[in-house]
C-alpha cells in the first residue's frame, strides 16, 4: 500500500549554516519518534543539497531538490541538471511547484521534460498540481488539474509513473494562510486517484502517494491527513521550524 509522507519545502530560505542546523534539529526529533512509518522529506535549495546530504541519516530523512533543469546538460547558465542533483546523493526532486509555474513560466510541456530527466537519473519526482483561485471560483478546478496531469505526467509508462508522488496544492492556499477544507482536499484527491486508475490501473492508483499542500500547519494537519485519499502533506512555511514540522509529521 502507498507510503504516507510529510515533505517540507524550504523555498528560498535559510543560509547553509541555518539549513544544516534545521536539518539536524528535524533529524533529532525524527530519531526519537516511536512510529517511523511515515516518510520525511526536506526540500532544500540547491546550495544545501550536497552538505546536508552528507550529514543526515538517509534512513530517517530523505532530501529533495526544489527544481531541476529541463535540459540534460550544456550551455544553460545558472541551471542545475537532474544528473548533477543525483550526484549529491539525494532521492527526490520537486517539479512544477506553482511558484515555478507562475514566476518562471514553466508550462506542462517543460515540466514533462523535467519529470523524464529526473526519472532517467533515478530521482523521484514530487509533481505539483493545483488550480488558481479564478479557476476554483468558476468551478473549473477539476478541469485544471486534469490538464496538468494529462500534459505533465500521463504519457509515462506504468513503471515510470509508479515512481511519482503527486502534490495537490490549490494555488489560492499556498502561503496565504487559507487552507482547503478537509472536504475540498478529499474531493480533489479522490478525483486525482480516479484519473490515475483510468489512465493506469487500480493497483497503481492505490499505490500512488498524493500529498496535500497549502497552508498546512500543526493546527489543521490532523484533520487534513485523516481523509482516506490524503496521504500526507507538502509543507512550506511550517517546515521552517523543526517543532512545527515535527508536529505535522506526528499528525497521522
Ligand atoms: C508550498 O510551498 O508547497 C506550500 C504548501 O507552502 P505553504 O505551506 O507555506 O502554504
PDB file of C-alpha atoms and ligand atoms in Angstrom:
ATOM      1  CA  UNK A   1       0.000   0.000   0.000  1.00  0.00           C
ATOM      2  CA  UNK A   2       1.082   3.594  -0.570  1.00  0.00           C
ATOM      3  CA  UNK A   3       3.504   5.408   1.668  1.00  0.00           C
ATOM      4  CA  UNK A   4       2.430   8.300   3.869  1.00  0.00           C
ATOM      5  CA  UNK A   5       4.825  11.213   3.576  1.00  0.00           C
ATOM      6  CA  UNK A   6       5.406  14.655   5.013  1.00  0.00           C
ATOM      7  CA  UNK A   7       7.652  16.758   2.787  1.00  0.00           C
ATOM      8  CA  UNK A   8       8.990  20.194   3.657  1.00  0.00           C
ATOM      9  CA  UNK A   9       9.663  22.857   1.040  1.00  0.00           C
ATOM     10  CA  UNK A  10      12.086  25.411   2.402  1.00  0.00           C
ATOM     11  CA  UNK A  11      11.822  27.559  -0.762  1.00  0.00           C
ATOM     12  CA  UNK A  12      14.472  30.343  -0.829  1.00  0.00           C
ATOM     13  CA  UNK A  13      15.063  30.389   2.917  1.00  0.00           C
ATOM     14  CA  UNK A  14      17.995  29.575   5.228  1.00  0.00           C
ATOM     15  CA  UNK A  15      21.710  30.115   4.773  1.00  0.00           C
ATOM     16  CA  UNK A  16      23.802  26.964   4.544  1.00  0.00           C
ATOM     17  CA  UNK A  17      24.651  27.131   8.268  1.00  0.00           C
ATOM     18  CA  UNK A  18      20.988  27.646   9.229  1.00  0.00           C
ATOM     19  CA  UNK A  19      19.946  24.860   6.885  1.00  0.00           C
ATOM     20  CA  UNK A  20      22.382  22.394   8.429  1.00  0.00           C
ATOM     21  CA  UNK A  21      21.109  23.334  11.900  1.00  0.00           C
ATOM     22  CA  UNK A  22      17.465  22.893  10.902  1.00  0.00           C
ATOM     23  CA  UNK A  23      18.129  19.555   9.208  1.00  0.00           C
ATOM     24  CA  UNK A  24      19.929  18.363  12.372  1.00  0.00           C
ATOM     25  CA  UNK A  25      17.055  19.519  14.604  1.00  0.00           C
ATOM     26  CA  UNK A  26      14.488  17.717  12.452  1.00  0.00           C
ATOM     27  CA  UNK A  27      16.604  14.570  12.412  1.00  0.00           C
ATOM     28  CA  UNK A  28      16.938  14.573  16.200  1.00  0.00           C
ATOM     29  CA  UNK A  29      13.161  14.714  16.593  1.00  0.00           C
ATOM     30  CA  UNK A  30      12.506  12.045  13.957  1.00  0.00           C
ATOM     31  CA  UNK A  31      15.087   9.782  15.592  1.00  0.00           C
ATOM     32  CA  UNK A  32      13.162   9.838  18.877  1.00  0.00           C
ATOM     33  CA  UNK A  33       9.850   9.054  17.202  1.00  0.00           C
ATOM     34  CA  UNK A  34       8.380   5.652  18.042  1.00  0.00           C
ATOM     35  CA  UNK A  35       6.323   5.187  14.895  1.00  0.00           C
ATOM     36  CA  UNK A  36       8.616   5.907  11.974  1.00  0.00           C
ATOM     37  CA  UNK A  37       6.270   4.580   9.316  1.00  0.00           C
ATOM     38  CA  UNK A  38       5.692   7.960   7.633  1.00  0.00           C
ATOM     39  CA  UNK A  39       8.393   9.154   5.257  1.00  0.00           C
ATOM     40  CA  UNK A  40      10.022  12.510   5.978  1.00  0.00           C
ATOM     41  CA  UNK A  41      11.460  14.574   3.132  1.00  0.00           C
ATOM     42  CA  UNK A  42      13.053  18.018   3.259  1.00  0.00           C
ATOM     43  CA  UNK A  43      13.120  20.084   0.054  1.00  0.00           C
ATOM     44  CA  UNK A  44      16.266  22.195   0.054  1.00  0.00           C
ATOM     45  CA  UNK A  45      17.820  24.979  -2.002  1.00  0.00           C
ATOM     46  CA  UNK A  46      20.458  23.596  -4.424  1.00  0.00           C
ATOM     47  CA  UNK A  47      23.286  25.123  -2.419  1.00  0.00           C
ATOM     48  CA  UNK A  48      22.382  22.967   0.626  1.00  0.00           C
ATOM     49  CA  UNK A  49      21.987  19.604  -1.087  1.00  0.00           C
ATOM     50  CA  UNK A  50      25.494  18.249  -1.025  1.00  0.00           C
ATOM     51  CA  UNK A  51      26.335  19.338   2.536  1.00  0.00           C
ATOM     52  CA  UNK A  52      23.033  18.276   4.111  1.00  0.00           C
ATOM     53  CA  UNK A  53      23.116  15.006   2.208  1.00  0.00           C
ATOM     54  CA  UNK A  54      26.450  14.213   3.902  1.00  0.00           C
ATOM     55  CA  UNK A  55      25.221  14.884   7.450  1.00  0.00           C
ATOM     56  CA  UNK A  56      21.718  13.392   7.627  1.00  0.00           C
ATOM     57  CA  UNK A  57      20.829   9.779   8.145  1.00  0.00           C
ATOM     58  CA  UNK A  58      19.021   8.975   4.910  1.00  0.00           C
ATOM     59  CA  UNK A  59      17.101   6.204   6.672  1.00  0.00           C
ATOM     60  CA  UNK A  60      15.386   8.878   8.789  1.00  0.00           C
ATOM     61  CA  UNK A  61      15.173  11.808   6.400  1.00  0.00           C
ATOM     62  CA  UNK A  62      15.168  11.932   2.619  1.00  0.00           C
ATOM     63  CA  UNK A  63      16.163  15.006   0.680  1.00  0.00           C
ATOM     64  CA  UNK A  64      14.558  16.690  -2.303  1.00  0.00           C
ATOM     65  CA  UNK A  65      15.764  19.425  -4.631  1.00  0.00           C
ATOM     66  CA  UNK A  66      13.135  22.072  -5.401  1.00  0.00           C
ATOM     67  CA  UNK A  67      13.619  22.073  -9.161  1.00  0.00           C
ATOM     68  CA  UNK A  68      15.793  20.710 -11.972  1.00  0.00           C
ATOM     69  CA  UNK A  69      16.587  21.839 -15.484  1.00  0.00           C
ATOM     70  CA  UNK A  70      14.522  20.676 -18.466  1.00  0.00           C
ATOM     71  CA  UNK A  71      17.809  20.166 -20.339  1.00  0.00           C
ATOM     72  CA  UNK A  72      20.244  17.345 -19.628  1.00  0.00           C
ATOM     73  CA  UNK A  73      23.460  19.433 -19.715  1.00  0.00           C
ATOM     74  CA  UNK A  74      25.304  22.153 -21.567  1.00  0.00           C
ATOM     75  CA  UNK A  75      25.274  25.911 -22.085  1.00  0.00           C
ATOM     76  CA  UNK A  76      22.411  26.861 -19.757  1.00  0.00           C
ATOM     77  CA  UNK A  77      23.995  29.300 -17.332  1.00  0.00           C
ATOM     78  CA  UNK A  78      22.536  29.151 -13.844  1.00  0.00           C
ATOM     79  CA  UNK A  79      20.669  25.901 -14.390  1.00  0.00           C
ATOM     80  CA  UNK A  80      21.163  22.671 -12.409  1.00  0.00           C
ATOM     81  CA  UNK A  81      20.599  19.333 -14.108  1.00  0.00           C
ATOM     82  CA  UNK A  82      18.910  16.226 -12.756  1.00  0.00           C
ATOM     83  CA  UNK A  83      22.199  14.364 -13.191  1.00  0.00           C
ATOM     84  CA  UNK A  84      24.028  16.959 -11.064  1.00  0.00           C
ATOM     85  CA  UNK A  85      21.337  16.724  -8.381  1.00  0.00           C
ATOM     86  CA  UNK A  86      21.564  12.940  -8.329  1.00  0.00           C
ATOM     87  CA  UNK A  87      25.339  13.204  -7.884  1.00  0.00           C
ATOM     88  CA  UNK A  88      24.770  14.847  -4.455  1.00  0.00           C
ATOM     89  CA  UNK A  89      23.277  11.564  -3.210  1.00  0.00           C
ATOM     90  CA  UNK A  90      19.684  12.702  -2.832  1.00  0.00           C
ATOM     91  CA  UNK A  91      16.497  10.911  -3.800  1.00  0.00           C
ATOM     92  CA  UNK A  92      13.697  13.330  -4.750  1.00  0.00           C
ATOM     93  CA  UNK A  93      13.008  16.458  -6.783  1.00  0.00           C
ATOM     94  CA  UNK A  94      10.000  18.781  -6.555  1.00  0.00           C
ATOM     95  CA  UNK A  95       8.768  19.584 -10.063  1.00  0.00           C
ATOM     96  CA  UNK A  96       6.071  22.054 -11.126  1.00  0.00           C
ATOM     97  CA  UNK A  97       5.627  23.954  -7.881  1.00  0.00           C
ATOM     98  CA  UNK A  98       3.113  26.742  -8.520  1.00  0.00           C
ATOM     99  CA  UNK A  99       5.803  29.357  -7.850  1.00  0.00           C
ATOM    100  CA  UNK A 100       7.871  27.844 -10.671  1.00  0.00           C
ATOM    101  CA  UNK A 101       4.812  27.698 -12.909  1.00  0.00           C
ATOM    102  CA  UNK A 102       3.802  31.314 -12.307  1.00  0.00           C
ATOM    103  CA  UNK A 103       7.065  33.244 -11.689  1.00  0.00           C
ATOM    104  CA  UNK A 104       9.239  31.278 -14.111  1.00  0.00           C
ATOM    105  CA  UNK A 105       6.593  30.469 -16.742  1.00  0.00           C
ATOM    106  CA  UNK A 106       7.069  26.716 -16.519  1.00  0.00           C
ATOM    107  CA  UNK A 107       4.402  25.053 -18.647  1.00  0.00           C
ATOM    108  CA  UNK A 108       3.285  21.449 -18.667  1.00  0.00           C
ATOM    109  CA  UNK A 109       5.467  20.613 -21.674  1.00  0.00           C
ATOM    110  CA  UNK A 110       8.619  21.877 -19.912  1.00  0.00           C
ATOM    111  CA  UNK A 111       7.612  20.108 -16.708  1.00  0.00           C
ATOM    112  CA  UNK A 112       7.100  16.854 -18.589  1.00  0.00           C
ATOM    113  CA  UNK A 113      10.692  17.119 -19.864  1.00  0.00           C
ATOM    114  CA  UNK A 114      11.905  17.710 -16.295  1.00  0.00           C
ATOM    115  CA  UNK A 115       9.999  14.688 -14.999  1.00  0.00           C
ATOM    116  CA  UNK A 116      11.558  12.467 -17.668  1.00  0.00           C
ATOM    117  CA  UNK A 117      15.078  13.714 -16.968  1.00  0.00           C
ATOM    118  CA  UNK A 118      14.546  13.215 -13.236  1.00  0.00           C
ATOM    119  CA  UNK A 119      13.403   9.623 -13.809  1.00  0.00           C
ATOM    120  CA  UNK A 120      16.278   8.905 -16.216  1.00  0.00           C
ATOM    121  CA  UNK A 121      18.614   9.960 -13.408  1.00  0.00           C
ATOM    122  CA  UNK A 122      16.835   7.852 -10.764  1.00  0.00           C
ATOM    123  CA  UNK A 123      15.354  10.838  -8.946  1.00  0.00           C
ATOM    124  CA  UNK A 124      11.758  10.501  -7.751  1.00  0.00           C
ATOM    125  CA  UNK A 125       9.610  13.475  -8.782  1.00  0.00           C
ATOM    126  CA  UNK A 126       7.181  15.161  -6.403  1.00  0.00           C
ATOM    127  CA  UNK A 127       4.911  16.622  -9.071  1.00  0.00           C
ATOM    128  CA  UNK A 128       2.832  19.628  -8.008  1.00  0.00           C
ATOM    129  CA  UNK A 129      -0.555  20.457  -9.471  1.00  0.00           C
ATOM    130  CA  UNK A 130      -3.383  22.735  -8.393  1.00  0.00           C
ATOM    131  CA  UNK A 131      -5.897  25.264  -9.615  1.00  0.00           C
ATOM    132  CA  UNK A 132      -5.749  29.067  -9.455  1.00  0.00           C
ATOM    133  CA  UNK A 133      -8.298  30.987  -7.377  1.00  0.00           C
ATOM    134  CA  UNK A 134     -10.177  32.120 -10.520  1.00  0.00           C
ATOM    135  CA  UNK A 135     -10.486  28.508 -11.687  1.00  0.00           C
ATOM    136  CA  UNK A 136     -11.917  27.475  -8.304  1.00  0.00           C
ATOM    137  CA  UNK A 137     -14.390  30.384  -8.395  1.00  0.00           C
ATOM    138  CA  UNK A 138     -15.544  29.278 -11.838  1.00  0.00           C
ATOM    139  CA  UNK A 139     -15.711  25.642 -10.663  1.00  0.00           C
ATOM    140  CA  UNK A 140     -13.003  24.693 -13.158  1.00  0.00           C
ATOM    141  CA  UNK A 141     -10.647  23.140 -10.600  1.00  0.00           C
ATOM    142  CA  UNK A 142     -11.090  19.574 -11.851  1.00  0.00           C
ATOM    143  CA  UNK A 143     -10.501  20.622 -15.455  1.00  0.00           C
ATOM    144  CA  UNK A 144      -7.330  22.493 -14.429  1.00  0.00           C
ATOM    145  CA  UNK A 145      -5.880  19.563 -12.509  1.00  0.00           C
ATOM    146  CA  UNK A 146      -6.868  17.103 -15.236  1.00  0.00           C
ATOM    147  CA  UNK A 147      -4.941  19.130 -17.841  1.00  0.00           C
ATOM    148  CA  UNK A 148      -1.832  19.389 -15.642  1.00  0.00           C
ATOM    149  CA  UNK A 149      -1.821  15.632 -15.094  1.00  0.00           C
ATOM    150  CA  UNK A 150      -2.531  14.722 -18.725  1.00  0.00           C
ATOM    151  CA  UNK A 151       0.123  17.025 -20.150  1.00  0.00           C
ATOM    152  CA  UNK A 152       2.677  16.708 -17.363  1.00  0.00           C
ATOM    153  CA  UNK A 153       2.580  13.049 -16.378  1.00  0.00           C
ATOM    154  CA  UNK A 154       0.170  10.777 -18.156  1.00  0.00           C
ATOM    155  CA  UNK A 155       2.444   9.815 -21.052  1.00  0.00           C
ATOM    156  CA  UNK A 156       4.730   7.991 -18.587  1.00  0.00           C
ATOM    157  CA  UNK A 157       4.615   4.207 -18.699  1.00  0.00           C
ATOM    158  CA  UNK A 158       3.447   2.179 -15.679  1.00  0.00           C
ATOM    159  CA  UNK A 159       6.918   1.676 -14.270  1.00  0.00           C
ATOM    160  CA  UNK A 160       7.838   5.351 -14.597  1.00  0.00           C
ATOM    161  CA  UNK A 161       4.544   6.534 -13.139  1.00  0.00           C
ATOM    162  CA  UNK A 162       4.901   4.327 -10.072  1.00  0.00           C
ATOM    163  CA  UNK A 163       7.907   6.447  -9.005  1.00  0.00           C
ATOM    164  CA  UNK A 164       5.833   9.652  -8.913  1.00  0.00           C
ATOM    165  CA  UNK A 165       4.467  11.405  -5.836  1.00  0.00           C
ATOM    166  CA  UNK A 166       1.668  13.852  -6.610  1.00  0.00           C
ATOM    167  CA  UNK A 167       1.211  17.015  -4.539  1.00  0.00           C
ATOM    168  CA  UNK A 168      -2.161  18.714  -4.867  1.00  0.00           C
ATOM    169  CA  UNK A 169      -1.647  22.348  -3.937  1.00  0.00           C
ATOM    170  CA  UNK A 170      -4.503  24.738  -4.662  1.00  0.00           C
ATOM    171  CA  UNK A 171      -2.644  27.920  -5.599  1.00  0.00           C
ATOM    172  CA  UNK A 172      -5.019  30.097  -3.555  1.00  0.00           C
ATOM    173  CA  UNK A 173      -3.942  28.229  -0.405  1.00  0.00           C
ATOM    174  CA  UNK A 174      -0.152  28.414  -0.823  1.00  0.00           C
ATOM    175  CA  UNK A 175       1.454  30.808   1.632  1.00  0.00           C
ATOM    176  CA  UNK A 176      -1.861  32.631   2.097  1.00  0.00           C
ATOM    177  CA  UNK A 177      -2.954  31.206   5.440  1.00  0.00           C
ATOM    178  CA  UNK A 178      -6.098  29.995   3.695  1.00  0.00           C
ATOM    179  CA  UNK A 179      -6.379  26.198   3.673  1.00  0.00           C
ATOM    180  CA  UNK A 180      -8.585  23.942   1.592  1.00  0.00           C
ATOM    181  CA  UNK A 181     -11.214  22.374   3.825  1.00  0.00           C
ATOM    182  CA  UNK A 182     -10.663  18.670   4.521  1.00  0.00           C
ATOM    183  CA  UNK A 183     -13.708  18.039   2.288  1.00  0.00           C
ATOM    184  CA  UNK A 184     -12.243  20.057  -0.589  1.00  0.00           C
ATOM    185  CA  UNK A 185      -8.915  18.245  -0.233  1.00  0.00           C
ATOM    186  CA  UNK A 186     -10.521  14.785  -0.095  1.00  0.00           C
ATOM    187  CA  UNK A 187     -12.782  15.560  -3.072  1.00  0.00           C
ATOM    188  CA  UNK A 188      -9.810  16.542  -5.237  1.00  0.00           C
ATOM    189  CA  UNK A 189      -7.525  13.740  -4.047  1.00  0.00           C
ATOM    190  CA  UNK A 190     -10.267  11.210  -4.801  1.00  0.00           C
ATOM    191  CA  UNK A 191     -10.688  12.722  -8.267  1.00  0.00           C
ATOM    192  CA  UNK A 192      -6.909  12.533  -8.901  1.00  0.00           C
ATOM    193  CA  UNK A 193      -6.841   8.876  -7.809  1.00  0.00           C
ATOM    194  CA  UNK A 194      -9.765   8.136 -10.127  1.00  0.00           C
ATOM    195  CA  UNK A 195      -7.849   9.694 -13.049  1.00  0.00           C
ATOM    196  CA  UNK A 196      -4.794   7.594 -12.208  1.00  0.00           C
ATOM    197  CA  UNK A 197      -6.993   4.465 -12.104  1.00  0.00           C
ATOM    198  CA  UNK A 198      -8.484   5.275 -15.513  1.00  0.00           C
ATOM    199  CA  UNK A 199      -5.104   6.107 -17.065  1.00  0.00           C
ATOM    200  CA  UNK A 200      -3.091   3.293 -15.451  1.00  0.00           C
ATOM    201  CA  UNK A 201      -4.882   0.804 -13.207  1.00  0.00           C
ATOM    202  CA  UNK A 202      -6.341   0.329  -9.735  1.00  0.00           C
ATOM    203  CA  UNK A 203      -3.165  -1.134  -8.279  1.00  0.00           C
ATOM    204  CA  UNK A 204      -1.031   1.788  -9.428  1.00  0.00           C
ATOM    205  CA  UNK A 205      -3.648   4.274  -8.183  1.00  0.00           C
ATOM    206  CA  UNK A 206      -3.808   2.557  -4.785  1.00  0.00           C
ATOM    207  CA  UNK A 207      -0.034   2.804  -4.531  1.00  0.00           C
ATOM    208  CA  UNK A 208       0.252   6.463  -5.541  1.00  0.00           C
ATOM    209  CA  UNK A 209       1.033   8.859  -2.707  1.00  0.00           C
ATOM    210  CA  UNK A 210      -0.989  12.067  -3.060  1.00  0.00           C
ATOM    211  CA  UNK A 211       0.072  14.900  -0.755  1.00  0.00           C
ATOM    212  CA  UNK A 212      -1.912  17.995   0.133  1.00  0.00           C
ATOM    213  CA  UNK A 213      -0.150  21.388   0.194  1.00  0.00           C
ATOM    214  CA  UNK A 214      -1.364  24.870   1.019  1.00  0.00           C
ATOM    215  CA  UNK A 215      -1.054  26.462   4.482  1.00  0.00           C
ATOM    216  CA  UNK A 216      -0.928  23.064   6.170  1.00  0.00           C
ATOM    217  CA  UNK A 217       0.165  23.573   9.781  1.00  0.00           C
ATOM    218  CA  UNK A 218       0.116  21.796  13.157  1.00  0.00           C
ATOM    219  CA  UNK A 219      -3.424  23.028  13.832  1.00  0.00           C
ATOM    220  CA  UNK A 220      -5.025  21.611  10.682  1.00  0.00           C
ATOM    221  CA  UNK A 221      -2.761  18.725   9.618  1.00  0.00           C
ATOM    222  CA  UNK A 222      -4.585  16.053  11.626  1.00  0.00           C
ATOM    223  CA  UNK A 223      -7.931  16.817  10.067  1.00  0.00           C
ATOM    224  CA  UNK A 224      -6.484  17.003   6.562  1.00  0.00           C
ATOM    225  CA  UNK A 225      -4.481  13.762   6.913  1.00  0.00           C
ATOM    226  CA  UNK A 226      -7.461  11.851   8.299  1.00  0.00           C
ATOM    227  CA  UNK A 227      -9.049  11.784   4.838  1.00  0.00           C
ATOM    228  CA  UNK A 228      -8.744   8.427   3.076  1.00  0.00           C
ATOM    229  CA  UNK A 229      -7.108   9.839  -0.076  1.00  0.00           C
ATOM    230  CA  UNK A 230      -4.809  12.373   1.611  1.00  0.00           C
ATOM    231  CA  UNK A 231      -1.500  10.604   2.165  1.00  0.00           C
ATOM    232  CA  UNK A 232       0.363  13.446   3.838  1.00  0.00           C
ATOM    233  CA  UNK A 233       1.479  16.952   3.044  1.00  0.00           C
ATOM    234  CA  UNK A 234       3.861  19.234   1.210  1.00  0.00           C
ATOM    235  CA  UNK A 235       4.613  21.916   3.754  1.00  0.00           C
ATOM    236  CA  UNK A 236       6.061  25.362   3.040  1.00  0.00           C
ATOM    237  CA  UNK A 237       6.119  27.936   5.863  1.00  0.00           C
ATOM    238  CA  UNK A 238       5.578  25.443   8.691  1.00  0.00           C
ATOM    239  CA  UNK A 239       8.561  23.327   7.580  1.00  0.00           C
ATOM    240  CA  UNK A 240      10.984  26.092   8.568  1.00  0.00           C
ATOM    241  CA  UNK A 241      10.539  25.444  12.288  1.00  0.00           C
ATOM    242  CA  UNK A 242      11.577  21.982  13.476  1.00  0.00           C
ATOM    243  CA  UNK A 243       8.870  21.839  16.190  1.00  0.00           C
ATOM    244  CA  UNK A 244       6.027  22.756  13.835  1.00  0.00           C
ATOM    245  CA  UNK A 245       7.261  20.413  11.136  1.00  0.00           C
ATOM    246  CA  UNK A 246       7.592  17.576  13.623  1.00  0.00           C
ATOM    247  CA  UNK A 247       4.090  18.183  14.959  1.00  0.00           C
ATOM    248  CA  UNK A 248       2.799  17.862  11.402  1.00  0.00           C
ATOM    249  CA  UNK A 249       4.762  14.620  10.911  1.00  0.00           C
ATOM    250  CA  UNK A 250       3.051  13.334  14.059  1.00  0.00           C
ATOM    251  CA  UNK A 251      -0.420  14.215  12.782  1.00  0.00           C
ATOM    252  CA  UNK A 252      -1.216  10.885  11.118  1.00  0.00           C
TER     253      UNK A 252
HETATM  254  C1  LIG B   1       4.380  25.031  -0.623  1.00  0.00           C
HETATM  255  O1  LIG B   1       5.271  25.845  -0.809  1.00  0.00           O
HETATM  256  O2  LIG B   1       4.366  23.997  -1.299  1.00  0.00           O
HETATM  257  C2  LIG B   1       3.355  25.317   0.383  1.00  0.00           C
HETATM  258  C3  LIG B   1       2.365  24.482   0.518  1.00  0.00           C
HETATM  259  O3  LIG B   1       3.527  26.458   1.149  1.00  0.00           O
HETATM  260  P1  LIG B   1       2.707  26.849   2.491  1.00  0.00           P
HETATM  261  O4  LIG B   1       2.640  25.605   3.335  1.00  0.00           O
HETATM  262  O5  LIG B   1       3.525  27.925   3.112  1.00  0.00           O
HETATM  263  O6  LIG B   1       1.360  27.294   2.049  1.00  0.00           O
END
